[in-house]
Amino acid sequence: MAEASTPASPIPEGTGYFASDSTLPFHAPDFTKISEDDYVPAFEQGMNIQRAEVQAIIDNPAAPTLENTIVALEKSGQMLGRVATVFFALTGSNTTDRLDDINTEISPKLTAHGDAISLNPELFARVKAVYDKRATMRMTAEDAKLLDETYEGMVHAGALLNDAQRERVKAINTELSSVTTEFGQRARNAMAEQPVFFDNRAELAGLSEADIKAAADLATEKGQPGKFAIALQNTTQQPLLPAMENRAAREKLFKASYHRADGTTAIDTRDLVAKIATLRAEKAALFGEPDWASYTMYDRMVESPQAALDFMGQMVPALAATQQREAGVLNEKIRAEGGNFDVQPWDWYRFANMVKAERYEVDDDEVMQYFQLDKVLEDGVFFMANKLYGLSFERRTDLPVYHPDVWVYTVRDADGSDLGIFYFDPFQRPSKRGGAWMSNFVDQSYLWDKKPAIYNVLNIPKAPAGEPQLVSFDWVNTTFHEFGHALHGFFADQKYPSLSGTATARDFVEYPSQVHEMWMTYPEVLQNYAKHYRTGETIPAELVEKIEAASKFNQGYDFGEVVEAALLDMKWHALSAEQAAAIDTPQEVSDYQARALSDLGLEVALVPPRYRTSYFNHIFSSPSGYSAGYYSYLWTQMLDHDSRNWFRQNGGLTRANGDHYRKTVLSRGGTMDYGEMYRNFAGRDPNVRYMLEALGLVAGEGAADGEASDGAVPAQTAE
């Protein structure tokens, strides 16, 4: 008998730009046809349409099936998805006051809308009915995964709670949406609107002429002509500090960053942190969980907060010893330079760079001469993708972009077929939040016959007009990293968009991006793109060897600040409801942070965390996908270094290796167990020792491929 599927009432028709798919290639957004006035009506219409679509699923008189319930739910919300992907791309990369206002208005509405679906008891009854008979159903593996994810997601949202608990969860979610959105906006403003001013040029001694001119221009722009201003960047450490000769100026810049948004100035996020921590802990308690970390890690590769802490705990003794040893080396260098002080955080990189220059003869300014941005991307990143996967790229200027600095490329597969479209947005600007990221304008999906439209966003300081766009070694690394995320999206091979590409566990998604960093210094790749911008000379092999040798120095800081941030994240999200509720003032937020950091066993006075609480966007802003998850960067770094070992043992940069990695990892999306996925690639569980060796935290050779050692860490499966 045919399924009865006619809804009791018609689905509303949308109007305006977002009512239908874009007619541009790959359904790319037509930014010439989108105005800021379009967003609120489109959001409202999109929510109304999805509500009607969900009601139609509930009202369907036919018995619940995979197709009429689970797949129908997956299909719902297309207009809402179109407007949301564009809107949140712009609020991250090119926002305005109006977009910020819309974000403040719409975020709690979107949260309430999502809760109304995931906590709808009638809808859950149909989902559960399908789930309960799954053992008797004939499904593909992806069908089964979609069913599991739909059911478990609704349970995690609160479908099994009683009515009063569900209503409280809805209220908490709405408030969290508002508060985390406000946190993100305040944190961005604390960075973008509070440059550090200097009275005279002498304070900036050591900076390049271009940097000094940029500082003068910014001061004029900010209404203080004749002075100099340096804009803060995302992390605690600031990139100009190593070059600054004036110690008082270094301290001033560092402390402005360190005390950002902590009440030192008019912008303070600590009241929001207190609310966020309290609400999250209360929500976890409603589910019977001891803390937010236990609640939110239900679908991770690492099974529990304790497993994550145990993993990080393996690193602390060696890391603490490295921090102490390196601080001693830097203090010796300070004395040799005539200083009568001990190293402080604002001194660390300046003297670390001096030691590096002496030990390894690496000059960061010299290194930059070999990295011109367009060549890094086209002759480096794209070259790597061609050698590993057979991809080709065509620059195009016919598609609209949301900012003139965005570059666009068509991406073609090895057989010449179109794979997707790639947007590259490299430069820092006040309208962009800090950091670097990847996301999709369009997700790959066979359900909708769509190929991906993907963007990478970076924050590279833009060179003055007329000067070559050179980039630091770190930004080269980030460019390879973010394109690793893009490849994860381009190689998606899924029917359902919610399982496609980078729709994976939080502690897995960084792994494919990190492993692609290895190719930036792979000889065949490096020789193709690392050309001196004046002479065209390829970067000398001995300079590369020095860079790689130098990379193991200063891990006490480079690696330490990340470990400390990950541990700080866990400290905030291991609070019980009672403990979190007691932290209810800005001062108590600061006091708790101090206590949490003092317990780590690391040199936090010398090596502060990469992000302090008051500007830790990863865990406190919306979307806050890294809450109780910043450890993911460390976990996936372990997977990364283990994978690099596999590539080296199997011939390196070859199509066979690329095709194997694409087949076993990059094309799998969120469709299977992550431990199984990794074993399909490497033939074994990952080993932590390769990471510790690569960072110089332990000496000696790691265990042979597949051989157990004291450093072995078994892969953990998602629940």
Short mmCIF file of N, CA, C and O in Angstrom, two decimals, residues 5 24 173 342 408 480 562 579 595 612:
data_model
loop_
_atom_site.label_atom_id
_atom_site.label_comp_id
_atom_site.label_asym_id
_atom_site.label_seq_id
_atom_site.Cartn_x
_atom_site.Cartn_y
_atom_site.Cartn_z
N SER A 5 1.00 10.55 2.68
CA SER A 5 1.98 11.56 3.07
C SER A 5 1.49 12.97 2.85
O SER A 5 2.23 13.91 3.04
N LEU A 24 23.43 30.32 -9.53
CA LEU A 24 24.84 30.39 -9.90
C LEU A 24 25.46 28.99 -9.88
O LEU A 24 24.90 28.05 -9.28
N ASN A 173 18.63 26.87 27.02
CA ASN A 173 19.20 26.97 25.67
C ASN A 173 19.01 28.36 25.09
O ASN A 173 19.91 28.91 24.44
N ASP A 342 64.66 38.52 34.69
CA ASP A 342 64.31 37.17 34.26
C ASP A 342 63.21 37.24 33.21
O ASP A 342 62.40 38.17 33.20
N VAL A 408 38.36 33.17 -5.65
CA VAL A 408 37.45 32.06 -5.93
C VAL A 408 38.08 31.12 -6.96
O VAL A 408 38.68 31.58 -7.94
N PHE A 480 47.89 25.63 4.73
CA PHE A 480 47.80 24.18 4.45
C PHE A 480 46.77 23.53 5.37
O PHE A 480 46.00 22.66 4.94
N VAL A 562 48.88 25.77 24.40
CA VAL A 562 47.71 25.03 23.92
C VAL A 562 47.24 24.03 24.98
O VAL A 562 46.03 23.91 25.25
N GLN A 579 28.94 24.14 42.23
CA GLN A 579 30.21 24.85 42.12
C GLN A 579 30.11 26.02 41.15
O GLN A 579 30.61 27.11 41.41
N ARG A 595 42.91 29.92 40.30
CA ARG A 595 43.03 28.64 41.01
C ARG A 595 43.19 27.49 40.03
O ARG A 595 44.01 26.58 40.22
N ARG A 612 42.97 33.19 27.45
CA ARG A 612 42.48 33.27 28.81
C ARG A 612 40.95 33.31 28.78
O ARG A 612 40.33 33.53 27.74
#
